Tab-separated table of C-alpha atoms and ligand atoms in Angstrom:
chain	number	residue	atom	x	y	z
X	147	MET	CA	10.982	4.182	2.146
X	148	GLU	CA	8.954	7.449	1.419
X	149	THR	CA	5.683	7.048	0.129
X	150	VAL	CA	3.355	9.122	-2.192
X	151	ASP	CA	-0.212	9.000	-2.884
X	152	TYR	CA	-0.472	7.302	-6.466
X	153	ILE	CA	0.779	4.401	-8.171
X	154	TRP	CA	-0.106	3.863	-11.997
X	155	MET	CA	-1.018	0.471	-12.310
X	156	ASP	CA	-2.268	-1.485	-15.628
X	157	GLY	CA	-3.675	1.711	-17.354
X	158	ALA	CA	-4.823	4.238	-14.168
X	159	LEU	CA	-3.958	5.975	-11.384
X	160	VAL	CA	-4.738	3.967	-8.008
X	161	GLY	CA	-4.097	4.664	-4.124
X	162	TRP	CA	-0.531	3.589	-2.936
X	163	ASP	CA	-2.392	1.055	-0.808
X	164	GLU	CA	-4.450	-0.401	-3.412
X	165	ALA	CA	-1.514	-1.043	-5.502
X	166	THR	CA	-1.372	-4.757	-4.831
X	167	THR	CA	-1.356	-8.126	-6.506
X	168	HIS	CA	-2.589	-11.556	-5.321
X	169	VAL	CA	0.152	-14.145	-4.060
X	170	LEU	CA	-0.151	-16.335	-7.204
X	171	THR	CA	1.239	-13.610	-9.444
X	172	HIS	CA	3.597	-15.778	-11.756
X	173	THR	CA	6.446	-13.716	-11.496
X	174	LEU	CA	6.526	-13.888	-8.006
X	175	HIS	CA	7.175	-17.288	-7.932
X	176	TYR	CA	9.764	-17.694	-11.016
X	177	GLY	CA	11.313	-14.372	-11.851
X	178	LEU	CA	9.979	-13.524	-15.179
X	179	GLY	CA	9.537	-10.131	-15.160
X	180	VAL	CA	11.204	-6.867	-16.541
X	181	PHE	CA	11.490	-3.406	-15.034
X	182	GLU	CA	13.418	-0.048	-15.456
X	183	GLY	CA	14.957	2.025	-12.959
X	184	ILE	CA	14.675	6.312	-14.096
X	185	ARG	CA	15.455	9.043	-12.096
X	186	CYS	CA	13.553	12.746	-12.348
X	187	TYR	CA	15.389	15.948	-11.475
X	188	ASP	CA	14.188	19.533	-10.225
X	189	CYS	CA	16.154	21.787	-12.476
X	190	GLY	CA	15.072	24.967	-10.480
X	191	ASP	CA	13.685	27.472	-12.648
X	192	ARG	CA	13.050	25.285	-15.438
X	193	GLY	CA	10.982	23.003	-13.676
X	194	SER	CA	11.385	18.988	-13.091
X	195	ALA	CA	12.864	16.560	-15.901
X	196	VAL	CA	13.017	12.829	-16.268
X	197	PHE	CA	16.464	11.851	-17.355
X	198	ARG	CA	16.414	10.337	-20.832
X	199	LEU	CA	12.585	8.693	-20.188
X	200	GLU	CA	12.359	7.569	-23.975
X	201	GLU	CA	15.372	5.584	-23.475
X	202	HIS	CA	14.512	3.754	-20.594
X	203	ILE	CA	11.052	2.885	-21.685
X	204	ARG	CA	12.551	1.570	-25.123
X	205	ARG	CA	14.907	-0.533	-22.910
X	206	LEU	CA	11.490	-1.903	-20.922
X	207	PHE	CA	10.496	-3.044	-24.387
X	208	ASP	CA	13.617	-4.547	-25.580
X	209	SER	CA	13.845	-6.408	-21.957
X	210	ALA	CA	9.740	-7.369	-22.658
X	211	HIS	CA	10.332	-8.406	-25.909
X	212	ILE	CA	13.608	-10.865	-25.117
X	213	CYS	CA	11.452	-12.455	-22.424
X	214	GLN	CA	8.295	-12.577	-24.849
X	215	MET	CA	6.326	-10.601	-22.890
X	216	GLU	CA	3.739	-8.458	-24.520
X	217	ILE	CA	3.393	-5.432	-23.117
X	218	PRO	CA	-0.463	-4.131	-23.544
X	219	PHE	CA	0.606	-0.437	-24.363
X	220	THR	CA	2.378	1.763	-26.487
X	221	GLN	CA	5.772	3.029	-25.352
X	222	GLN	CA	4.327	6.482	-25.627
X	223	GLN	CA	1.189	5.178	-23.449
X	224	LEU	CA	4.126	4.357	-20.670
X	225	VAL	CA	5.967	7.637	-21.181
X	226	ASP	CA	2.957	9.747	-20.812
X	227	ALA	CA	1.864	7.486	-17.724
X	228	THR	CA	5.345	8.108	-16.232
X	229	LEU	CA	5.052	11.716	-16.387
X	230	GLU	CA	1.459	11.703	-15.003
X	231	THR	CA	2.439	9.819	-12.164
X	232	ILE	CA	5.143	12.331	-11.403
X	233	ARG	CA	2.623	15.546	-11.664
X	234	THR	CA	-0.384	13.766	-9.791
X	235	ASN	CA	2.338	12.697	-6.883
X	236	LYS	CA	3.463	16.731	-6.894
X	237	LEU	CA	7.379	15.327	-7.048
X	238	ALA	CA	9.959	17.707	-7.927
X	239	ALA	CA	12.567	15.070	-8.105
X	240	CYS	CA	12.194	11.408	-7.761
X	241	TYR	CA	13.166	7.791	-8.345
X	242	ILE	CA	10.511	5.833	-10.996
X	243	ARG	CA	10.026	2.300	-11.129
X	244	PRO	CA	8.322	0.731	-14.413
X	245	LEU	CA	7.508	-3.059	-13.622
X	246	CYS	CA	5.626	-5.191	-16.074
X	247	PHE	CA	5.171	-8.796	-14.688
X	248	LEU	CA	2.936	-11.875	-15.430
X	249	GLY	CA	-0.140	-11.805	-13.048
X	250	GLU	CA	-2.088	-14.701	-11.715
X	251	GLY	CA	-4.240	-17.307	-13.352
X	252	GLN	CA	-2.001	-19.626	-14.241
X	253	MET	CA	1.005	-21.427	-12.590
X	254	GLY	CA	3.454	-23.622	-13.741
X	255	LEU	CA	6.568	-22.539	-15.814
X	256	TYR	CA	4.842	-22.093	-19.060
X	257	ALA	CA	2.124	-20.424	-18.388
X	258	PRO	CA	1.142	-18.710	-21.892
X	259	ASP	CA	-1.668	-17.078	-20.723
X	260	ALA	CA	-0.666	-15.419	-18.026
X	261	PRO	CA	-1.580	-11.988	-17.950
X	262	VAL	CA	1.024	-9.316	-18.712
X	263	ARG	CA	0.528	-6.413	-15.875
X	264	VAL	CA	2.627	-2.990	-15.796
X	265	SER	CA	3.239	-0.680	-12.756
X	266	ILE	CA	4.666	2.569	-12.398
X	267	ALA	CA	5.834	3.856	-8.910
X	268	ALA	CA	7.908	6.979	-8.122
X	269	TRP	CA	8.847	8.290	-4.727
X	270	PRO	CA	11.809	10.493	-3.613
X	271	TRP	CA	14.995	8.571	-3.297
X	272	GLY	CA	18.189	9.999	-2.499
X	273	SER	CA	21.673	9.113	-3.004
X	274	TYR	CA	22.020	5.090	-3.643
X	275	LEU	CA	25.150	4.671	-2.222
X	276	GLY	CA	25.213	7.464	-0.034
X	277	ASP	CA	25.996	11.093	0.071
X	278	GLU	CA	29.886	10.062	1.485
X	279	GLY	CA	29.943	7.771	-1.293
X	280	LEU	CA	29.094	10.285	-3.653
X	281	ALA	CA	31.274	12.738	-2.421
X	282	ASN	CA	34.295	10.854	-1.264
X	283	GLY	CA	33.914	7.396	-3.018
X	284	ILE	CA	33.239	3.775	-1.921
X	285	ARG	CA	34.927	0.996	-0.704
X	286	VAL	CA	34.337	-2.056	-3.156
X	287	LYS	CA	34.943	-5.891	-3.034
X	288	ILE	CA	35.106	-8.467	-5.875
X	289	SER	CA	32.126	-10.858	-5.125
X	290	SER	CA	32.768	-14.747	-5.059
X	291	PHE	CA	29.617	-14.771	-7.497
X	292	THR	CA	30.136	-14.683	-11.366
X	293	ARG	CA	27.945	-12.451	-13.098
X	294	HIS	CA	25.561	-14.074	-15.734
X	295	HIS	CA	26.890	-16.140	-18.084
X	296	VAL	CA	25.365	-15.028	-21.791
X	297	ASN	CA	24.002	-18.124	-22.269
X	298	ALA	CA	22.196	-18.508	-19.218
X	299	ALA	CA	20.617	-15.011	-19.083
X	300	MET	CA	20.519	-12.456	-21.811
X	301	THR	CA	21.865	-9.220	-20.062
X	302	LYS	CA	20.293	-6.865	-22.425
X	303	ALA	CA	17.526	-7.359	-20.414
X	304	LYS	CA	16.685	-5.883	-17.277
X	305	VAL	CA	14.974	-9.032	-15.759
X	306	CYS	CA	13.450	-9.179	-12.180
X	307	GLY	CA	14.981	-13.164	-11.411
X	308	TYR	CA	18.781	-11.904	-12.867
X	309	TYR	CA	18.739	-9.942	-9.672
X	310	VAL	CA	18.857	-12.882	-6.945
X	311	ASN	CA	22.657	-13.014	-8.492
X	312	SER	CA	23.176	-9.459	-7.431
X	313	ILE	CA	21.685	-9.463	-4.004
X	314	LEU	CA	23.725	-12.347	-3.140
X	315	ALA	CA	26.791	-10.147	-3.987
X	316	LYS	CA	25.835	-7.406	-2.536
X	317	ARG	CA	24.739	-9.243	0.787
X	318	GLU	CA	28.319	-11.160	0.846
X	319	VAL	CA	30.257	-8.046	0.244
X	320	VAL	CA	28.299	-5.696	2.742
X	321	ALA	CA	28.633	-8.424	5.530
X	322	ALA	CA	32.424	-8.074	5.065
X	323	GLY	CA	32.276	-4.437	5.887
X	324	TYR	CA	32.041	-3.159	2.031
X	325	ASP	CA	29.866	-0.710	0.265
X	326	GLU	CA	29.529	-2.679	-3.021
X	327	ALA	CA	30.013	-5.449	-4.844
X	328	LEU	CA	32.295	-5.782	-8.587
X	329	MET	CA	31.243	-9.170	-10.337
X	330	LEU	CA	33.477	-10.878	-12.814
X	331	ASP	CA	32.097	-12.300	-15.617
X	332	SER	CA	32.210	-16.406	-16.238
X	333	GLU	CA	35.605	-16.193	-17.871
X	334	GLY	CA	36.823	-13.593	-15.051
X	335	PHE	CA	36.928	-10.323	-16.723
X	336	VAL	CA	35.556	-7.539	-14.773
X	337	ALA	CA	31.656	-7.007	-15.882
X	338	GLU	CA	29.788	-4.835	-13.536
X	339	ALA	CA	28.565	-4.177	-10.238
X	340	SER	CA	25.257	-5.576	-8.407
X	341	GLY	CA	23.454	-2.772	-10.013
X	342	GLU	CA	26.153	-0.446	-11.862
X	343	ASN	CA	28.417	-0.221	-14.765
X	344	ILE	CA	32.142	0.274	-14.132
X	345	PHE	CA	34.815	2.454	-15.485
X	346	ILE	CA	38.177	3.009	-14.831
X	347	VAL	CA	40.998	5.638	-15.947
X	348	ARG	CA	44.705	5.173	-16.751
X	349	ASP	CA	46.727	7.976	-18.148
X	350	GLY	CA	43.699	10.190	-19.137
X	351	VAL	CA	41.958	7.187	-21.002
X	352	VAL	CA	38.572	6.149	-20.115
X	353	THR	CA	37.509	2.720	-20.301
X	354	THR	CA	34.449	0.753	-19.651
X	355	SER	CA	33.559	-3.260	-20.273
X	356	PRO	CA	32.128	-4.137	-23.206
X	357	LEU	CA	28.457	-4.964	-23.318
X	358	THR	CA	28.531	-8.827	-23.719
X	359	ALA	CA	27.831	-9.959	-20.334
X	360	VAL	CA	26.506	-6.618	-18.566
X	361	LEU	CA	23.210	-4.657	-18.911
X	362	GLY	CA	23.675	-1.536	-21.223
X	363	GLY	CA	23.389	1.128	-18.948
X	364	ILE	CA	21.666	4.413	-19.894
X	365	THR	CA	24.325	5.965	-17.724
X	366	ARG	CA	27.313	4.412	-19.049
X	367	ALA	CA	26.226	5.724	-22.399
X	368	THR	CA	25.734	9.264	-21.066
X	369	LEU	CA	29.422	9.192	-19.301
X	370	MET	CA	30.887	7.775	-22.352
X	371	GLN	CA	29.137	10.514	-24.302
X	372	LEU	CA	30.314	13.125	-21.643
X	373	ALA	CA	34.093	11.960	-21.576
X	374	HIS	CA	34.143	11.837	-25.586
X	375	GLU	CA	32.812	15.967	-25.279
X	376	GLU	CA	35.348	16.382	-22.269
X	377	GLY	CA	38.249	15.568	-25.146
X	378	TYR	CA	38.945	12.183	-23.110
X	379	GLU	CA	39.766	8.894	-25.043
X	380	VAL	CA	36.909	6.598	-24.212
X	381	ARG	CA	37.402	2.829	-24.840
X	382	GLU	CA	35.156	-0.267	-24.654
X	383	ARG	CA	37.536	-3.424	-23.800
X	384	ARG	CA	37.421	-6.395	-21.598
X	385	PHE	CA	39.730	-5.864	-18.189
X	386	THR	CA	41.110	-7.714	-15.498
X	387	ARG	CA	40.680	-7.172	-11.761
X	388	ASP	CA	44.105	-5.978	-11.509
X	389	GLU	CA	43.834	-3.579	-14.067
X	390	VAL	CA	41.111	-1.895	-11.450
X	391	TYR	CA	43.559	-2.271	-8.578
X	392	THR	CA	46.216	-0.336	-10.642
X	393	ALA	CA	43.777	2.287	-12.369
X	394	ASP	CA	44.304	6.484	-11.895
X	395	GLU	CA	40.749	6.599	-11.095
X	396	ALA	CA	37.427	4.188	-11.244
X	397	PHE	CA	33.740	4.921	-10.614
X	398	PHE	CA	30.384	3.138	-11.289
X	399	THR	CA	27.324	4.508	-12.828
X	400	GLY	CA	23.547	3.948	-12.826
X	401	THR	CA	20.514	5.491	-12.559
X	402	ALA	CA	20.286	4.925	-8.733
X	403	ALA	CA	24.138	5.209	-7.783
X	404	GLU	CA	24.605	7.948	-10.320
X	405	LEU	CA	28.381	8.529	-10.921
X	406	THR	CA	29.821	7.050	-7.489
X	407	PRO	CA	33.410	7.146	-7.057
X	408	ILE	CA	35.212	4.069	-6.101
X	409	ARG	CA	38.353	4.528	-3.717
X	410	GLU	CA	39.113	1.281	-2.989
X	411	VAL	CA	38.986	-2.173	-4.246
X	412	ASP	CA	39.981	-5.335	-2.329
X	413	ASP	CA	41.738	-3.402	0.379
X	414	ARG	CA	44.027	-1.553	-2.192
X	415	ALA	CA	43.308	2.000	-2.707
X	416	VAL	CA	42.511	3.125	-6.340
X	417	GLY	CA	44.698	6.344	-7.215
X	418	ASP	CA	45.496	8.200	-3.748
X	419	GLY	CA	42.470	6.723	-2.427
X	420	ARG	CA	40.206	9.925	-3.102
X	421	PRO	CA	38.048	10.506	-6.191
X	422	GLY	CA	40.411	11.816	-8.917
X	423	PRO	CA	40.236	15.013	-11.443
X	424	ILE	CA	38.780	13.357	-14.207
X	425	THR	CA	36.100	11.297	-12.141
X	426	GLN	CA	35.311	14.520	-10.580
X	427	ARG	CA	34.845	16.750	-13.727
X	428	LEU	CA	32.612	13.854	-15.514
X	429	GLN	CA	30.689	13.750	-12.031
X	430	ALA	CA	29.739	17.517	-12.359
X	431	ARG	CA	29.128	17.489	-16.226
X	432	TYR	CA	26.855	14.307	-15.385
X	433	PHE	CA	24.676	16.479	-12.496
X	434	ALA	CA	24.982	19.450	-14.633
X	435	ALA	CA	23.014	17.402	-17.397
X	436	VAL	CA	20.543	15.692	-15.109
X	437	ARG	CA	19.700	19.166	-13.710
X	438	GLY	CA	19.098	20.902	-17.293
X	439	GLU	CA	22.507	22.611	-16.908
X	440	LEU	CA	23.878	21.467	-20.319
X	441	PRO	CA	21.584	23.392	-22.939
X	442	GLU	CA	23.285	20.998	-25.743
X	443	HIS	CA	21.983	18.109	-24.081
X	444	ASP	CA	18.349	19.161	-23.630
X	445	GLU	CA	17.425	15.917	-25.858
X	446	TRP	CA	17.632	13.971	-22.678
X	447	LEU	CA	15.457	15.857	-20.827
X	448	SER	CA	11.384	15.181	-20.388
X	449	PHE	CA	10.036	18.100	-18.704
X	450	VAL	CA	7.200	17.224	-16.316
G	1182	PPE	N1	23.967	-3.217	-14.391
G	1182	PPE	C1	22.953	-3.462	-13.557
G	1182	PPE	C2	23.129	-4.742	-13.192
G	1182	PPE	C3	22.293	-2.650	-12.949
G	1182	PPE	O1	21.243	-2.927	-12.340
G	1182	PPE	C4	21.857	-1.335	-13.497
G	1182	PPE	C5	20.919	-0.409	-13.143
G	1182	PPE	C6	23.150	-0.730	-14.343
G	1182	PPE	C7	23.885	-1.765	-14.427
G	1182	PPE	C8	22.878	0.843	-14.789
G	1182	PPE	O2	21.983	0.838	-15.392
G	1182	PPE	P1	21.555	2.555	-15.925
G	1182	PPE	O3	20.573	2.642	-14.653
G	1182	PPE	O4	20.514	2.270	-17.296
G	1182	PPE	O5	22.363	3.276	-16.129
G	1182	PPE	N2	20.190	-0.398	-11.621
G	1182	PPE	C9	19.079	-0.027	-11.265
G	1182	PPE	C10	18.662	-0.858	-10.213
G	1182	PPE	C11	18.946	-0.308	-8.960
G	1182	PPE	C12	18.390	-0.987	-7.660
G	1182	PPE	O6	18.679	-1.516	-6.495
G	1182	PPE	O7	17.091	-1.210	-8.026
G	1182	PPE	C13	19.096	1.499	-10.997
G	1182	PPE	O8	20.364	1.913	-11.197
G	1182	PPE	O9	18.310	2.131	-11.097
């Protein structure tokens, strides 16, 4: 990965090499930590802007609240710290990773006195599923791993440990020659990918899985709104894997993956095996929004 000069840690900027932690860091052992993934885009003459920064920081606090972790900063402080980290590192475009974790001092599961620590790192990160995938679509396989059951993991929180399930799914399908894993919920309905939400399009209707067992993606919310503004009917409902096979179009959304078209699922072409017209239109709208080219959505941008 590309490195930068500074990382924000527990209230101050420190050098990249100093942003370290002890091996007895509680989160390292048990996975109770929460994080965010945010992107900052180069908006040309307008400078750089972080996309939906307040919403991401709010979700970080929601995640911490669900996990009974008290973040020793305010939301505004972390918003400011994010912008400061980007500015200090002179980054025009980057991926931003705020992380709240339980530090060292107490072991064992209970550990009520383990300190809550916060770091914010930012670094340049290109397309998550490849430029080729963004342009032409990716090949997806349904994982043999089930996505979290709602009473085993509270999926409204973006918890570090939840990603073991995602990593297993991702490794499984990449080893089999595919690009990304699609996961079903505990009742067999389509949930989400290892790190993205999913949309399908059929007869002009844009559908995404309901929030029951998936992360409430900020990109998902953005795309639902943009699709609605483009005049498409948008629905949230459960659907099955064969509905993905027979969709006219399908795509993934996520901060890292942006809007990545799906061209194939389980060796079946989706539509004619290329990004469809609605997918392409929405992808163009998404990139216009994040790059500050939709004045009606300036409220989504925090200029650096
Ligand atoms: N579901 C999951 C499981 C998920 O991890 C993400 C984001 C989403 C949906 C989409 O959420 P949003 O970014 O708010 O639209 N995944 C992050 C982590 C990726 C990684 O490899 O790390 C991301 O996209 O930043």
